[in-house]
Amino acid sequence: MKIRTRLFLVFVLLVVLGFTALVRWIADDLRPRYLESLEEGLVDTANILAEVVATDMAAGRFDPQTLQQTFTGIYQRRFHARIYALDKFDVEVRVYLTDAQGVVIFDSTGRDVGADYSRWNDVARTLQGEYGARSTQEDPSQPSVSVLYIAAPIYVGGELQGVLSVGKPAYNAERFLAVVKQNLISAALVAGLGVLVLGLGLYVWISWPLERLSHYARAVQAGERVKLPHLGRNEIGAAGAAIEAMRQALAGKDYAQRYVQTLTHELKSPLAAIRGAAELLNEDMPLQQRQRFMANIRHETQRIQELVDRMLELAAVEKRQTLEQVEQIDLAELAQDAIRSLETQLQRHDITAYNSIATGLTVRGERFLLRQALLNLLQNAVAFSPAGTTVTLSAAREHSHLCLRVDDQGSGVPAYALAKVFERFYSLPRPDGSGKSTGLGLSFVREVAELHNGSVQLINKPKGGTTAELRLPVA
């Protein structure tokens, strides 16, 4: 697994764990906060009612029966109060009073009058002058629902006469908490998803240049001609620039060493011929023989010149990674230009060149390089064609490529040589006995084709002759 993938998975895990812990912490903290709010309201209610009862007791007007009738009417009262998501239709408050000994003298529900509540926390603590409160599960059928009681002392003339306690079930709290938890979980999921999407975007933003750099490094390792991609002005871009600089340094060193070796090897034969002819010229010989040796020296000198020129052309193309002066090129016009350049050679070999390429077929590339490549293919076809034959140039679109073909009527390429003809310095004897060429022309064509993201191949035709096929991407 890739390191950046591991980092992203760790990030996802941390986000999930972090949001889960946050939701649980908030949810666990919601219940006491809500109960605090409920308790605070009950404290106010208990103290207000305690003061009302104390006033009636001081005036001698307190009557438990009258208070009971009041609460009976309150419990029978129906209304509709919309409290956010809660619909409330009745009063759910219980109120009871005890005397100074904790015995119930009034119960709004009427069920525990006369009971001893002196041991309940709300009553016991209040009788001791402390804050009295308790939470009790009164309904066995609803064990999760508790009733919260808050008590307040009743003072008459400075003397503690009893305790008033107000109770309210907390099941609405559970309902509120369930809704809040659901909303909290939904919000956490949306927020977590948003964070993950942002994290994924950050992952792609960071990993995409790394992926491009990795692809570039693999292409360089495979020996492909590839341009350093744009990686940004950051550490990744600096790493890519360093790799490119190292590649160029190593390629330049290897390139120079390889070319010195191959050039030395290829120059041995013509230099040996020149040296041999020069040594023989020091001897006395007939004029005709001397002129023949002089012609040999000129021929080998010309061969060396052609070899050096071709190597310089090939080297210039091989060291390039991208095209420079790219333009739209009409293949028919390019072919006609190449034919005009070879008119003298065509006449000397008695070869006819026919351009059958229709106008309108275009490719994008460097005109100079494609012209030189086409000239090499034409020269190769002319060199291996018998006198009186025709070399035909044609082109056709095949899917996403344009195929430029040069057909000759020669004897074809030997089967053993088809896989080698594009190798540097590989050459076959000419049918007219003029010897081998430099062996660099087709190598140049291959380099130009690859520089244009294309390809080139030689195909022997069934009825004789060879087709050189140059495939280039459609413009």
Coordinates of C-alpha atoms in Angstrom, one line a residue:
M1 CA 0.0 0.0 0.0
K2 CA 1.3 3.4 -0.9
I3 CA 2.4 5.7 1.9
R4 CA 0.1 8.5 0.9
T5 CA -2.8 6.0 0.9
R6 CA -1.9 4.9 4.4
L7 CA -1.8 8.5 5.5
F8 CA -5.2 9.2 4.0
L9 CA -6.7 6.1 5.7
V10 CA -5.1 7.2 9.0
F11 CA -6.7 10.6 8.5
V12 CA -10.1 9.0 7.8
L13 CA -9.7 6.9 11.0
L14 CA -8.8 10.0 13.0
V15 CA -11.8 11.9 11.7
V16 CA -14.2 9.1 12.4
L17 CA -12.8 8.5 15.9
G18 CA -12.6 12.3 16.6
F19 CA -16.2 13.0 15.5
T20 CA -17.5 9.9 17.4
A21 CA -15.8 11.0 20.6
L22 CA -17.0 14.5 20.1
V23 CA -20.6 13.4 19.6
R24 CA -20.5 11.1 22.6
W25 CA -19.1 13.7 24.8
I26 CA -21.6 16.3 23.8
A27 CA -24.5 13.8 24.1
D28 CA -23.4 12.7 27.5
D29 CA -23.1 16.3 28.6
L30 CA -26.6 17.3 27.3
R31 CA -28.6 15.4 29.9
P32 CA -27.2 17.1 33.0
R33 CA -27.3 20.5 31.3
Y34 CA -31.0 20.0 30.4
L35 CA -31.8 18.7 33.9
E36 CA -30.0 21.8 35.3
S37 CA -32.4 24.0 33.3
L38 CA -35.4 22.0 34.4
E39 CA -34.3 22.1 38.0
E40 CA -33.7 25.8 37.9
G41 CA -37.3 26.4 36.8
L42 CA -38.6 24.1 39.6
V43 CA -36.6 26.0 42.2
D44 CA -38.4 29.3 41.1
T45 CA -41.8 27.6 41.1
A46 CA -41.3 25.9 44.5
N47 CA -40.2 29.1 46.2
I48 CA -43.0 31.2 44.6
L49 CA -45.7 28.6 45.8
A50 CA -44.0 28.3 49.2
E51 CA -44.3 32.1 49.7
V52 CA -48.0 32.1 48.5
V53 CA -48.8 29.3 51.0
A54 CA -46.8 31.1 53.8
T55 CA -48.8 34.3 53.2
D56 CA -52.1 32.4 53.4
M57 CA -51.0 30.6 56.6
A58 CA -49.9 33.9 58.2
A59 CA -53.3 35.4 57.4
G60 CA -55.2 32.2 58.6
R61 CA -56.6 31.6 55.1
F62 CA -54.8 28.5 54.2
D63 CA -57.2 25.7 53.3
P64 CA -55.9 22.4 51.8
Q65 CA -59.3 21.7 50.3
T66 CA -59.4 24.9 48.5
L67 CA -55.9 24.3 47.1
Q68 CA -56.9 20.8 46.1
Q69 CA -59.9 22.2 44.1
T70 CA -57.5 24.6 42.4
F71 CA -55.2 21.8 41.3
T72 CA -58.1 19.6 40.3
G73 CA -59.1 22.4 37.9
I74 CA -55.5 22.8 36.8
Y75 CA -55.2 19.1 35.9
Q76 CA -58.5 19.2 34.0
R77 CA -57.4 22.2 32.1
R78 CA -56.7 21.5 28.4
F79 CA -54.6 23.7 26.1
H80 CA -52.2 23.4 23.2
A81 CA -48.7 24.8 23.5
R82 CA -46.3 24.3 20.7
I83 CA -42.8 24.3 22.2
Y84 CA -40.5 23.8 19.1
A85 CA -41.0 20.1 18.3
L86 CA -43.0 19.4 21.5
D87 CA -46.8 19.6 21.7
K88 CA -48.0 20.2 25.3
F89 CA -51.7 19.7 26.2
D90 CA -51.8 19.5 30.1
V91 CA -50.0 20.3 33.3
E92 CA -47.7 17.6 34.6
V93 CA -46.5 19.3 37.9
R94 CA -47.1 17.6 41.2
V95 CA -47.1 19.7 44.4
Y96 CA -47.2 18.5 48.0
L97 CA -46.8 20.1 51.4
T98 CA -45.6 18.7 54.6
D99 CA -45.7 20.0 58.2
A100 CA -42.5 20.6 60.2
Q101 CA -42.3 16.9 61.0
G102 CA -42.4 15.9 57.3
V103 CA -45.9 14.5 57.3
V104 CA -47.8 15.2 54.0
I105 CA -50.7 17.6 54.7
F106 CA -51.5 18.3 51.0
D107 CA -50.9 16.4 47.8
S108 CA -52.1 17.8 44.5
T109 CA -52.6 14.2 43.2
G110 CA -54.4 13.3 46.5
R111 CA -52.6 10.0 46.9
D112 CA -50.1 10.5 49.8
V113 CA -51.9 12.8 52.3
G114 CA -50.8 11.7 55.8
A115 CA -47.7 9.9 54.5
D116 CA -44.4 10.4 56.3
Y117 CA -42.0 12.1 53.8
S118 CA -39.4 13.1 56.4
R119 CA -36.9 10.7 55.0
W120 CA -37.1 11.8 51.4
N121 CA -34.1 14.0 50.5
D122 CA -36.1 17.0 49.3
V123 CA -38.1 17.2 52.6
A124 CA -35.3 16.0 55.0
R125 CA -32.7 18.4 53.7
T126 CA -35.1 21.4 53.6
L127 CA -36.2 20.7 57.2
Q128 CA -32.5 20.8 58.1
G129 CA -32.1 24.2 56.4
E130 CA -30.3 22.8 53.3
Y131 CA -31.2 22.8 49.6
G132 CA -33.6 19.9 49.2
A133 CA -34.0 18.0 45.9
R134 CA -34.5 14.4 44.8
S135 CA -35.0 12.3 41.6
T136 CA -37.3 9.3 41.9
Q137 CA -38.5 6.6 39.5
E138 CA -42.2 6.5 40.4
D139 CA -43.6 4.5 37.4
P140 CA -42.3 0.9 37.2
S141 CA -43.5 0.7 33.6
Q142 CA -41.1 3.5 32.7
P143 CA -37.9 2.8 34.5
S144 CA -36.0 5.2 32.4
V145 CA -38.2 8.2 33.4
S146 CA -37.6 9.9 36.7
V147 CA -39.5 12.6 38.5
L148 CA -37.4 15.6 39.8
Y149 CA -38.6 17.1 43.0
I150 CA -37.4 20.5 44.4
A151 CA -38.5 21.7 47.8
A152 CA -38.7 25.1 49.5
P153 CA -39.3 25.9 53.1
I154 CA -42.4 27.6 54.4
Y155 CA -41.7 30.2 57.0
V156 CA -44.4 31.9 59.1
G157 CA -43.3 34.6 61.5
G158 CA -39.7 33.3 61.1
E159 CA -40.6 29.8 62.2
L160 CA -40.4 26.8 59.9
Q161 CA -43.9 25.5 59.4
G162 CA -43.3 23.0 56.7
V163 CA -42.0 22.2 53.2
L164 CA -43.5 22.7 49.8
S165 CA -42.1 20.4 47.1
V166 CA -42.7 20.7 43.3
G167 CA -42.2 17.6 41.1
K168 CA -42.0 17.3 37.3
P169 CA -41.4 14.1 35.3
A170 CA -38.3 14.3 33.1
Y171 CA -39.6 12.2 30.2
N172 CA -39.8 15.3 28.0
A173 CA -36.2 15.7 28.7
E174 CA -35.6 12.3 27.3
R175 CA -37.6 13.2 24.3
F176 CA -35.7 16.5 23.8
L177 CA -32.4 14.7 24.3
A178 CA -33.3 12.0 21.7
V179 CA -34.1 14.7 19.1
V180 CA -31.0 16.6 20.0
K181 CA -28.8 13.5 19.8
Q182 CA -30.3 12.6 16.4
N183 CA -29.7 16.1 15.1
L184 CA -26.2 16.1 16.6
I185 CA -25.4 12.8 14.9
S186 CA -26.8 14.0 11.6
A187 CA -24.8 17.2 11.9
A188 CA -21.7 15.3 12.8
L189 CA -22.1 13.0 9.8
V190 CA -22.5 15.9 7.5
A191 CA -19.5 17.7 9.0
G192 CA -17.5 14.5 9.0
L193 CA -18.4 13.9 5.4
G194 CA -17.4 17.5 4.6
V195 CA -14.1 17.0 6.3
L196 CA -13.5 13.8 4.5
V197 CA -14.3 15.4 1.2
L198 CA -11.9 18.2 2.0
G199 CA -9.3 15.6 3.1
L200 CA -9.8 13.7 -0.2
G201 CA -9.4 16.9 -2.1
L202 CA -6.2 17.7 -0.2
Y203 CA -5.1 14.1 -0.8
V204 CA -5.6 14.4 -4.5
W205 CA -4.0 17.8 -4.5
I206 CA -0.9 16.5 -2.8
S207 CA -0.8 13.0 -4.3
W208 CA -1.5 13.9 -7.9
P209 CA 1.9 15.7 -8.4
L210 CA 3.5 12.7 -6.6
E211 CA 1.8 10.3 -9.0
R212 CA 2.9 12.4 -12.0
L213 CA 6.5 12.4 -10.6
S214 CA 6.4 8.7 -10.0
H215 CA 5.1 8.1 -13.6
Y216 CA 7.8 10.4 -14.9
A217 CA 10.5 8.5 -13.0
R218 CA 9.2 5.1 -14.3
A219 CA 9.2 6.4 -17.8
V220 CA 12.8 7.7 -17.5
Q221 CA 13.8 4.3 -16.0
A222 CA 12.2 2.6 -19.1
G223 CA 14.2 4.8 -21.4
E224 CA 11.2 6.6 -22.8
R225 CA 11.4 10.2 -24.2
V226 CA 9.3 12.1 -21.7
K227 CA 9.0 15.7 -20.6
L228 CA 9.2 16.6 -16.9
P229 CA 5.5 17.4 -16.0
H230 CA 4.5 20.6 -14.2
L231 CA 4.7 19.8 -10.5
G232 CA 4.3 23.2 -9.0
R233 CA 6.7 25.5 -7.1
N234 CA 7.1 23.3 -4.0
E235 CA 9.1 20.4 -2.6
I236 CA 7.7 18.0 -5.2
G237 CA 8.6 20.4 -8.0
A238 CA 12.1 20.7 -6.6
A239 CA 12.4 16.9 -6.4
G240 CA 11.2 16.6 -10.0
A241 CA 13.7 19.2 -11.2
A242 CA 16.5 17.4 -9.3
I243 CA 15.5 14.1 -11.0
E244 CA 15.4 15.8 -14.4
A245 CA 18.8 17.4 -13.9
M246 CA 20.2 14.0 -12.8
R247 CA 18.7 12.3 -15.8
Q248 CA 20.2 14.9 -18.2
A249 CA 23.6 14.6 -16.5
L250 CA 23.6 10.8 -16.7
A251 CA 22.1 10.7 -20.2
G252 CA 24.6 13.2 -21.4
K253 CA 27.5 11.2 -20.0
D254 CA 26.2 7.9 -21.4
Y255 CA 25.3 9.6 -24.7
A256 CA 28.8 11.0 -25.2
Q257 CA 30.5 7.8 -24.2
R258 CA 28.2 5.7 -26.5
Y259 CA 28.6 8.1 -29.5
V260 CA 32.4 8.3 -29.1
Q261 CA 32.5 4.5 -29.2
T262 CA 30.2 4.1 -32.2
L263 CA 31.8 7.0 -34.1
T264 CA 35.3 5.5 -33.5
H265 CA 34.1 2.2 -34.8
E266 CA 32.4 3.6 -37.9
L267 CA 35.4 5.8 -38.7
K268 CA 37.9 2.9 -38.7
S269 CA 36.9 1.5 -42.1
P270 CA 37.1 4.8 -44.1
L271 CA 40.2 6.0 -42.3
A272 CA 41.9 2.7 -43.0
A273 CA 41.0 3.0 -46.7
I274 CA 42.3 6.6 -46.8
R275 CA 45.6 5.6 -45.0
G276 CA 46.1 2.6 -47.3
A277 CA 45.5 4.7 -50.4
A278 CA 47.8 7.5 -49.1
E279 CA 50.6 5.0 -48.5
L280 CA 50.2 3.6 -52.0
L281 CA 50.3 7.0 -53.5
N282 CA 53.9 7.4 -52.3
E283 CA 54.9 4.7 -54.7
D284 CA 55.4 5.1 -58.4
M285 CA 52.3 4.0 -60.3
P286 CA 50.4 4.7 -63.6
L287 CA 48.4 7.9 -63.7
Q288 CA 45.1 6.0 -64.1
Q289 CA 45.8 3.9 -61.0
R290 CA 46.8 7.0 -59.1
Q291 CA 43.6 8.8 -60.0
R292 CA 41.6 5.7 -58.9
F293 CA 43.3 5.9 -55.4
M294 CA 42.6 9.6 -55.3
A295 CA 39.0 9.0 -56.1
N296 CA 38.9 6.4 -53.3
I297 CA 40.3 9.0 -50.8
R298 CA 37.7 11.5 -51.9
H299 CA 34.9 8.9 -51.6
E300 CA 36.0 7.9 -48.1
T301 CA 36.4 11.5 -47.1
Q302 CA 32.8 12.2 -48.4
R303 CA 31.6 9.1 -46.5
I304 CA 33.2 10.4 -43.2
Q305 CA 31.6 13.8 -43.8
E306 CA 28.2 12.3 -44.4
L307 CA 28.6 10.1 -41.3
V308 CA 29.5 13.1 -39.1
D309 CA 26.7 15.2 -40.5
R310 CA 24.1 12.4 -40.0
M311 CA 25.4 11.8 -36.5
L312 CA 25.0 15.5 -35.6
E313 CA 21.5 15.5 -37.0
L314 CA 20.6 12.3 -35.1
A315 CA 22.2 13.5 -31.9
A316 CA 20.3 16.8 -32.0
V317 CA 17.0 14.9 -32.2
E318 CA 17.8 12.2 -29.7
K319 CA 18.7 14.7 -27.0
R320 CA 15.4 16.5 -27.3
Q321 CA 12.5 15.6 -25.1
T322 CA 9.8 17.8 -26.6
L323 CA 8.8 19.5 -29.8
E324 CA 9.6 23.2 -30.0
Q325 CA 8.3 25.0 -33.1
V326 CA 5.0 23.2 -33.4
E327 CA 2.6 24.1 -36.3
Q328 CA -0.2 22.7 -38.4
I329 CA 1.4 20.8 -41.4
D330 CA -0.4 19.8 -44.6
L331 CA 1.0 16.4 -45.6
A332 CA 0.3 16.9 -49.3
E333 CA 2.3 20.1 -49.3
L334 CA 5.1 18.5 -47.2
A335 CA 5.3 15.5 -49.6
Q336 CA 5.5 17.7 -52.7
D337 CA 8.2 19.8 -51.1
A338 CA 10.3 16.6 -50.3
I339 CA 9.8 15.4 -53.9
R340 CA 11.1 18.7 -55.3
S341 CA 14.2 18.5 -53.1
L342 CA 15.1 15.1 -54.6
E343 CA 14.4 15.9 -58.3
T344 CA 18.1 15.6 -59.2
Q345 CA 18.5 12.3 -57.4
L346 CA 15.3 11.0 -58.9
Q347 CA 16.4 11.9 -62.4
R348 CA 19.8 10.3 -61.8
H349 CA 18.3 7.0 -60.8
D350 CA 15.5 7.2 -63.4
I351 CA 12.8 7.0 -60.6
T352 CA 9.4 8.7 -60.8
A353 CA 7.9 10.0 -57.5
Y354 CA 4.1 10.3 -57.4
N355 CA 2.3 12.2 -54.7
S356 CA -1.2 10.9 -54.1
I357 CA -1.9 12.6 -50.8
A358 CA -5.1 14.6 -50.8
T359 CA -5.0 18.1 -49.5
G360 CA -6.5 18.7 -46.1
L361 CA -4.8 15.9 -44.2
T362 CA -2.8 17.7 -41.5
V363 CA -0.7 16.9 -38.4
R364 CA 0.8 19.0 -35.7
G365 CA 4.6 18.9 -35.4
E366 CA 7.9 20.5 -36.4
R367 CA 8.0 21.0 -40.1
F368 CA 11.8 20.8 -40.4
L369 CA 12.0 17.4 -38.6
L370 CA 9.1 15.9 -40.4
R371 CA 10.5 17.1 -43.8
Q372 CA 13.9 15.5 -43.0
A373 CA 12.2 12.3 -41.9
L374 CA 10.2 12.1 -45.1
L375 CA 13.4 12.9 -47.2
N376 CA 15.2 10.0 -45.5
L377 CA 12.3 7.6 -46.3
L378 CA 12.2 8.9 -49.9
Q379 CA 16.0 8.6 -50.3
N380 CA 15.9 5.1 -48.9
A381 CA 13.1 4.1 -51.3
V382 CA 15.0 5.6 -54.3
A383 CA 18.2 3.8 -53.3
F384 CA 16.5 0.4 -53.3
S385 CA 14.3 0.9 -56.4
P386 CA 15.3 -0.3 -59.8
A387 CA 15.5 2.2 -62.6
G388 CA 12.3 3.0 -64.4
T389 CA 10.0 2.3 -61.4
T390 CA 7.8 4.6 -59.3
V391 CA 7.9 5.6 -55.7
T392 CA 4.4 6.5 -54.4
L393 CA 3.5 8.7 -51.5
S394 CA 0.1 8.3 -49.9
A395 CA -1.7 9.0 -46.6
A396 CA -4.8 7.9 -44.9
R397 CA -6.5 8.5 -41.5
E398 CA -6.7 5.4 -39.3
H399 CA -8.6 6.1 -36.0
S400 CA -6.5 8.6 -34.1
H401 CA -3.5 8.6 -36.4
L402 CA -2.5 9.6 -39.9
C403 CA -0.5 7.0 -41.8
L404 CA 2.0 8.5 -44.3
R405 CA 3.2 5.7 -46.6
V406 CA 6.2 5.6 -49.0
D407 CA 5.9 2.6 -51.4
D408 CA 8.7 1.5 -53.7
Q409 CA 8.9 -1.3 -56.3
G410 CA 12.2 -2.7 -55.2
S411 CA 13.1 -6.2 -54.0
G412 CA 12.1 -5.6 -50.4
V413 CA 13.9 -5.9 -47.2
P414 CA 15.4 -9.3 -46.2
A415 CA 13.4 -10.9 -43.4
Y416 CA 16.4 -11.0 -41.1
A417 CA 16.9 -7.3 -41.5
L418 CA 13.4 -6.1 -40.8
A419 CA 14.0 -6.0 -37.0
K420 CA 17.4 -4.2 -37.4
V421 CA 16.9 -1.5 -40.1
F422 CA 16.1 1.2 -37.5
E423 CA 19.2 0.4 -35.4
R424 CA 22.0 3.0 -35.5
F425 CA 24.6 2.3 -38.2
Y426 CA 22.8 -0.7 -39.6
S427 CA 22.7 -0.6 -43.4
L428 CA 22.2 -3.0 -46.3
P429 CA 24.1 -3.0 -49.6
R430 CA 22.5 -1.0 -52.4
P431 CA 21.2 -3.0 -55.4
D432 CA 23.3 -0.8 -57.8
G433 CA 26.5 -1.8 -56.0
S434 CA 27.2 1.7 -54.6
G435 CA 27.9 0.2 -51.1
K436 CA 26.2 0.8 -47.8
S437 CA 25.0 4.1 -46.4
T438 CA 25.7 5.6 -43.0
G439 CA 23.0 3.5 -41.4
L440 CA 21.7 6.6 -39.6
G441 CA 18.8 7.7 -41.8
L442 CA 16.1 5.3 -40.6
S443 CA 17.3 5.8 -37.0
F444 CA 16.7 9.5 -37.5
V445 CA 13.2 8.8 -38.8
R446 CA 12.4 6.6 -35.8
E447 CA 13.6 9.4 -33.4
V448 CA 11.5 12.0 -35.2
A449 CA 8.4 9.7 -35.1
E450 CA 8.8 9.0 -31.3
L451 CA 9.3 12.7 -30.7
H452 CA 5.9 13.3 -32.3
N453 CA 4.3 10.4 -30.3
G454 CA 4.2 8.4 -33.5
S455 CA 5.9 5.3 -34.9
V456 CA 7.6 4.0 -38.1
Q457 CA 7.9 0.6 -39.7
L458 CA 9.0 -1.1 -42.9
I459 CA 6.6 -3.6 -44.4
N460 CA 7.4 -6.0 -47.3
K461 CA 4.6 -6.1 -49.9
P462 CA 3.4 -9.5 -51.0
K463 CA 4.1 -8.8 -54.7
G464 CA 7.4 -7.1 -54.2
G465 CA 8.6 -3.8 -52.9
T466 CA 8.5 -2.2 -49.5
T467 CA 6.2 0.2 -47.7
A468 CA 7.6 2.6 -45.2
E469 CA 4.8 3.6 -42.9
L470 CA 5.1 6.7 -40.7
R471 CA 2.2 7.0 -38.2
L472 CA 1.5 10.4 -36.6
P473 CA -1.2 11.6 -34.2
V474 CA -4.1 13.4 -35.9
A475 CA -3.9 17.2 -35.4

